[in-house]
Short mmCIF file of C-alpha atoms in Angstrom, two decimals:
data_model
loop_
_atom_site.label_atom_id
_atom_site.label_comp_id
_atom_site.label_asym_id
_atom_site.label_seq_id
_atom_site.Cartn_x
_atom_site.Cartn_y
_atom_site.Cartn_z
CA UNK A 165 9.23 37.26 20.03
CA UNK A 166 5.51 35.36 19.24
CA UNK A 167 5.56 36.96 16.09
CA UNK A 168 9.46 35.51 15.33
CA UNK A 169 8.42 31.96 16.31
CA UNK A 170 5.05 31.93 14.37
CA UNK A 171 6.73 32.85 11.56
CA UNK A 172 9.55 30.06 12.15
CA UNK A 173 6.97 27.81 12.79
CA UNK A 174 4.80 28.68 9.67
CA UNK A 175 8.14 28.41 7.38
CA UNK A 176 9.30 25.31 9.04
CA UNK A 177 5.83 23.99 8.30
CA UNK A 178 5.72 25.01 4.79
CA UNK A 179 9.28 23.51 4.18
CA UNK A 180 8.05 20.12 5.50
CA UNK A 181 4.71 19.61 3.53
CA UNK A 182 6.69 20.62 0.42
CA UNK A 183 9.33 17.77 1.12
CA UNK A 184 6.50 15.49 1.66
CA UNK A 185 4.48 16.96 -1.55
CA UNK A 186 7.86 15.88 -3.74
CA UNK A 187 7.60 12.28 -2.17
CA UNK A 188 4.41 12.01 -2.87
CA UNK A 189 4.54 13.16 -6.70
CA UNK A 190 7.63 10.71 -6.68
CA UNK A 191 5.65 7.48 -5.42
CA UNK A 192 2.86 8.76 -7.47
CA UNK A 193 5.32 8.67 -10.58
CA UNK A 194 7.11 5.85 -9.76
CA UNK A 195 2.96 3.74 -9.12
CA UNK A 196 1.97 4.81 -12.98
CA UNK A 197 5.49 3.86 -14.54
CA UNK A 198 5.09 0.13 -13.18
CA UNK A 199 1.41 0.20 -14.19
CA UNK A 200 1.91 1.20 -17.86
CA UNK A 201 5.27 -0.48 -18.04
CA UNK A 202 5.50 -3.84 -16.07
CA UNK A 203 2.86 -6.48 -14.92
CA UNK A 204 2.91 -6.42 -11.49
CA UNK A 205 1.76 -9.56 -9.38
CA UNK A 206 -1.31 -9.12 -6.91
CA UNK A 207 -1.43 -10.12 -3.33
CA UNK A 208 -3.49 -12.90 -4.50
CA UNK A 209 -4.71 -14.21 -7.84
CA UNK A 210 -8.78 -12.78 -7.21
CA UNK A 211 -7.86 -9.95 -5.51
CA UNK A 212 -5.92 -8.17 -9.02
CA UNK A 213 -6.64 -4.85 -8.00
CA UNK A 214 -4.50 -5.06 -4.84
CA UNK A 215 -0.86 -4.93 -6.57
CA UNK A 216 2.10 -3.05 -5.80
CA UNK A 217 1.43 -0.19 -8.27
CA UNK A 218 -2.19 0.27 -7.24
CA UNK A 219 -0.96 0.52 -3.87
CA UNK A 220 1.93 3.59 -4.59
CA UNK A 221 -0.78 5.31 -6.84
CA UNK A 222 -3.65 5.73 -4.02
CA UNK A 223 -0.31 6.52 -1.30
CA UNK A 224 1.34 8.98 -3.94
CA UNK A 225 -2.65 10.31 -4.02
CA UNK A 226 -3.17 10.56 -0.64
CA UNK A 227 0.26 12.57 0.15
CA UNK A 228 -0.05 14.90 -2.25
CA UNK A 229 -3.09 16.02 -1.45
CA UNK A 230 -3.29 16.17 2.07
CA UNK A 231 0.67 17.61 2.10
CA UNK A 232 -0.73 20.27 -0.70
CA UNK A 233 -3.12 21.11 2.15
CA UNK A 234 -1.07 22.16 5.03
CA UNK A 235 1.56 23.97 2.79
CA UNK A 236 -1.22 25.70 1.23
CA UNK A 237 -2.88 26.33 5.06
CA UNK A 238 0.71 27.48 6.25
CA UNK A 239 1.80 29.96 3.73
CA UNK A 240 -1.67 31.99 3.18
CA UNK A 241 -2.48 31.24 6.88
CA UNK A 242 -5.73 30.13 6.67
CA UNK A 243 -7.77 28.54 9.39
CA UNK A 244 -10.13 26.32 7.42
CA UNK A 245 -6.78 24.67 5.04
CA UNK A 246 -5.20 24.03 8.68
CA UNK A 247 -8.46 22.89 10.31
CA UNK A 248 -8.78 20.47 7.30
CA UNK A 249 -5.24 19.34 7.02
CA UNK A 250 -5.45 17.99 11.07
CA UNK A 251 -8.80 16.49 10.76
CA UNK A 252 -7.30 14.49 7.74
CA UNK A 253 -4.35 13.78 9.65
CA UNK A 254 -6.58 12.39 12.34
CA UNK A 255 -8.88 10.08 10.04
CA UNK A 256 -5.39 8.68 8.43
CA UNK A 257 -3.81 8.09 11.76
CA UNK A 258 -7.40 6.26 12.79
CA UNK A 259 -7.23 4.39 9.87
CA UNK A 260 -3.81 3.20 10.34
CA UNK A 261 -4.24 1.94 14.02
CA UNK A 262 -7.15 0.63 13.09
CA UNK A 263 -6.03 -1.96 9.91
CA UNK A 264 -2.77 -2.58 12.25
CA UNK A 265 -4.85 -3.66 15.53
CA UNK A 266 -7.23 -5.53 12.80
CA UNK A 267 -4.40 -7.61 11.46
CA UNK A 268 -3.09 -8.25 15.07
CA UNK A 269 -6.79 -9.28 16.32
CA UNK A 270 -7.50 -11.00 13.15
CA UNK A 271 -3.75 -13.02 11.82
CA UNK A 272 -5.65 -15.96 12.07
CA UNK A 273 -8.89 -15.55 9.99
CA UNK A 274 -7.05 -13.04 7.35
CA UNK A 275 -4.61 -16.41 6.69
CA UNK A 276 -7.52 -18.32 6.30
CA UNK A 277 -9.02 -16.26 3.91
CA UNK A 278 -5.57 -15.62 1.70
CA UNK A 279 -6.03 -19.68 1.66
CA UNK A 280 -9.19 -19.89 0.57
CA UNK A 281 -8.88 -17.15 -2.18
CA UNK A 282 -5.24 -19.14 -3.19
CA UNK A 283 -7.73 -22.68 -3.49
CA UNK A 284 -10.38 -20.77 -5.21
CA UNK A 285 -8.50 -19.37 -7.81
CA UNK A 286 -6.44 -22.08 -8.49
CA UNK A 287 -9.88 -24.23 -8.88
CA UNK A 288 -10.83 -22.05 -11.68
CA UNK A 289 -7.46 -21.57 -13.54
CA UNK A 290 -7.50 -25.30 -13.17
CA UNK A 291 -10.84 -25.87 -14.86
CA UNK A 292 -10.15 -22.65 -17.70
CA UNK A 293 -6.54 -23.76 -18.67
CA UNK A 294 -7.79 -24.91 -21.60
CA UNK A 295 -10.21 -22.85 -22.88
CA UNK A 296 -9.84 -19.35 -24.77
CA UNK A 297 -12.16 -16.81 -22.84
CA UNK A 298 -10.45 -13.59 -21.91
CA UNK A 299 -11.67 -14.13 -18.21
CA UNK A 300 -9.52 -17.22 -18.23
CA UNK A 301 -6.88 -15.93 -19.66
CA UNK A 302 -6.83 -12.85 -16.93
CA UNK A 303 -6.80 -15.31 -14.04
CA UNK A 304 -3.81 -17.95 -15.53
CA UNK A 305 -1.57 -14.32 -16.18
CA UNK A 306 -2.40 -13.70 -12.39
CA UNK A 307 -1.31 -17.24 -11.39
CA UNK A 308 1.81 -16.27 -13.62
CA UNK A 309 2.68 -13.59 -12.45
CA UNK A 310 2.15 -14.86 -9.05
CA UNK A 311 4.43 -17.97 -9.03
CA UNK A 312 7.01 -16.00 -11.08
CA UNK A 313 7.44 -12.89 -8.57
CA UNK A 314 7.33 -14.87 -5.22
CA UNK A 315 9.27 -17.87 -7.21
CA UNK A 316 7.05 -20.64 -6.05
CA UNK A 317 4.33 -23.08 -7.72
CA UNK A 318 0.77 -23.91 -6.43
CA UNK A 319 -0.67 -23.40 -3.05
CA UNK A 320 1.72 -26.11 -1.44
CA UNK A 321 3.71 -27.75 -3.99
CA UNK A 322 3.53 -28.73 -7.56
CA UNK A 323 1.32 -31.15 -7.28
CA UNK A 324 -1.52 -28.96 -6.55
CA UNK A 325 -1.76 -28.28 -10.44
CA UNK A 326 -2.53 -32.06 -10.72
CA UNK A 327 -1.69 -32.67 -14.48
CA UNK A 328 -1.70 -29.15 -15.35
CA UNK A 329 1.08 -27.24 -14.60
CA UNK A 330 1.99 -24.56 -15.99
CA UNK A 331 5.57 -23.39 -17.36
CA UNK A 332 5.62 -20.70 -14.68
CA UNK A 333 6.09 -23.78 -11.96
CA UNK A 334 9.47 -24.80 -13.81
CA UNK A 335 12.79 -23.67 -12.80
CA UNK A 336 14.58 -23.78 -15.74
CA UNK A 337 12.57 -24.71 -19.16
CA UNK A 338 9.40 -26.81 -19.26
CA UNK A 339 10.88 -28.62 -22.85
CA UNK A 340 12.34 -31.28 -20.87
CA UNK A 341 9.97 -34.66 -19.98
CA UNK A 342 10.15 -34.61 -16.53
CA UNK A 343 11.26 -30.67 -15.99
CA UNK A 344 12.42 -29.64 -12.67
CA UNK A 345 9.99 -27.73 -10.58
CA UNK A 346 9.91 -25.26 -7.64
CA UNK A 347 9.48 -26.71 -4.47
CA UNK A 348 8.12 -24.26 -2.05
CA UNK A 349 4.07 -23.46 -2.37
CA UNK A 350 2.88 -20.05 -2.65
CA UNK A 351 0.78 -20.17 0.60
CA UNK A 352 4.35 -20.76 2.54
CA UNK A 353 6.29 -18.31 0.29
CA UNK A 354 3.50 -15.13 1.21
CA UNK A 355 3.29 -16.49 4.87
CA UNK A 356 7.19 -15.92 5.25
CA UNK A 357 7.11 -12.96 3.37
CA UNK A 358 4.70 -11.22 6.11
CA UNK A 359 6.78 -13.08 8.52
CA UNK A 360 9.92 -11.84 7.51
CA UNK A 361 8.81 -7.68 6.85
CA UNK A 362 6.23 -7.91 10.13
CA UNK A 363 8.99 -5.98 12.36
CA UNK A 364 9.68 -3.44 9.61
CA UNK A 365 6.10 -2.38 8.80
CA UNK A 366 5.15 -2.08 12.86
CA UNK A 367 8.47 0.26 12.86
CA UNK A 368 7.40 1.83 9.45
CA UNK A 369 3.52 2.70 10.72
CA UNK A 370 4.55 4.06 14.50
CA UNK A 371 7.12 6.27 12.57
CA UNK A 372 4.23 7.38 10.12
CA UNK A 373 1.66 7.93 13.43
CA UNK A 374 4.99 9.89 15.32
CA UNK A 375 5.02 12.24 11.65
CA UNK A 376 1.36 12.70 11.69
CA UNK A 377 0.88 13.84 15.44
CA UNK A 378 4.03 16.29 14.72
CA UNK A 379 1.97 17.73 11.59
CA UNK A 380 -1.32 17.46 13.81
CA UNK A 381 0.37 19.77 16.80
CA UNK A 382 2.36 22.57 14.43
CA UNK A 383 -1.61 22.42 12.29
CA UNK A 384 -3.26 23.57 15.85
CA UNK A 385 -0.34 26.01 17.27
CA UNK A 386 -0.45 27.88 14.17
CA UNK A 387 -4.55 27.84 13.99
CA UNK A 388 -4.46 29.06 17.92
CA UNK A 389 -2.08 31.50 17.14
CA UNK A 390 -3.18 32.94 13.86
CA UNK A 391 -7.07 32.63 15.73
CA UNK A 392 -5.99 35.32 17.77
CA UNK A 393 -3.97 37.58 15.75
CA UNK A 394 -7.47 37.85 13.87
CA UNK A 395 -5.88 36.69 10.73
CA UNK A 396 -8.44 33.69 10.49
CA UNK A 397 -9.75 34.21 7.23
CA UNK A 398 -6.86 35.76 5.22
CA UNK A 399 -6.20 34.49 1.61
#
């Protein structure tokens, strides 16, 4: 009877680390066809390394490898895959409670930051539009690619560009005069944004941290159970 349900458990195990192994390799996929086929916008203009497809490559990453883990610990039944596979478990649950209490604690001062970064880099694509260094031309695209995605123009309004706007800010075509421009600012456009997917990211993270203590319990009944059938160190 132990025997039948060790082995259930093991197979049920392996099944659901595979299934998570496939999502991974698909977010993985999906995180290097936007980066070598589409600009993707970053959170903010100075912080380009923080985009959408950065973000699925280093979660495609992260499931693979840790999902390759406990399938691999599972089917050869080996103690130290297992043992590894729940401390990792661990650490990412940590981690997750961690950044969510953090940007609880901390709403405040992280939306003061996002506002100073916003005024910062829109200070220096300000003072670069018109020159020709690469740098410059790096942090307009940003600013681009910002008011484009989110469909808004400056930190506040238009005028924050002063006599410098950009054709991103227009609605239509810039070829006009007086072209017509997008109202809302960025700063209000991100801050509803959070606002809006705030109750679906809580859900999203305490239905991660329920999947991760599941993995974390079937990782220690099987060590416990293949610890004493002597089978620690099989291969």
């Amino acid at each position: 009877m132990a025997q039948g349900c060790l082995k259930c458990l093991k197979y049920t195990m392996c099944a659901a680390n595979f299934l998570c192994f496939m999502c991974g390799v698909a977010v993985l996929g999906s995180g290097v066809y936007m980066l070598v086929n589409f600009k993707v916008a970053a959170l903010t203009p100075t912080l380009a390394s923080f985009n959408f497809a950065n973000m699925l490559l280093i979660s495609g990453i992260v499931i693979t490898c840790v999902s390759f883990l406990g399938f691999l610990g599972a089917l050869k039944e080996n103690r130290c895959l297992l043992l590894t596979f729940f401390l990792l478990l661990f650490f990412l649950m940590l981690v997750e409670l961690t950044v969510a209490c953090l940007l609880l604690v901390y709403e405040g001062e992280i939306g003061k930051l996002v506002t100073k970064d916003l005024n910062e880099g829109l200070k220096k694509a300000k003072g670069q539009m018109g020159n020709s260094s690469s740098t410059d031309d790096v942090m307009m695209s940003e600013w681009d690619l910002l008011q484009e995605n989110l469909d808004c123009c400056g930190i506040n309004n238009v005028t924050d560009w002063e006599d410098t706007v950009p054709k991103s800010c227009c609605l239509s075509t810039c070829s006009t005069p007086k072209p017509p421009y997008k109202k809302k600012g960025c700063l209000t456009t991100l801050k509803n944004f959070f606002e809006e997917n705030f109750l679906t990211t809580g859900i999203s993270v305490i239905v991660l941290c329920i999947v991760e203590v599941l993995g974390m319990c079937f990782a220690m009944t099987l060590f416990c159970h293949i610890s004493r059938s002597g089978l620690g160190y099989k291969l």
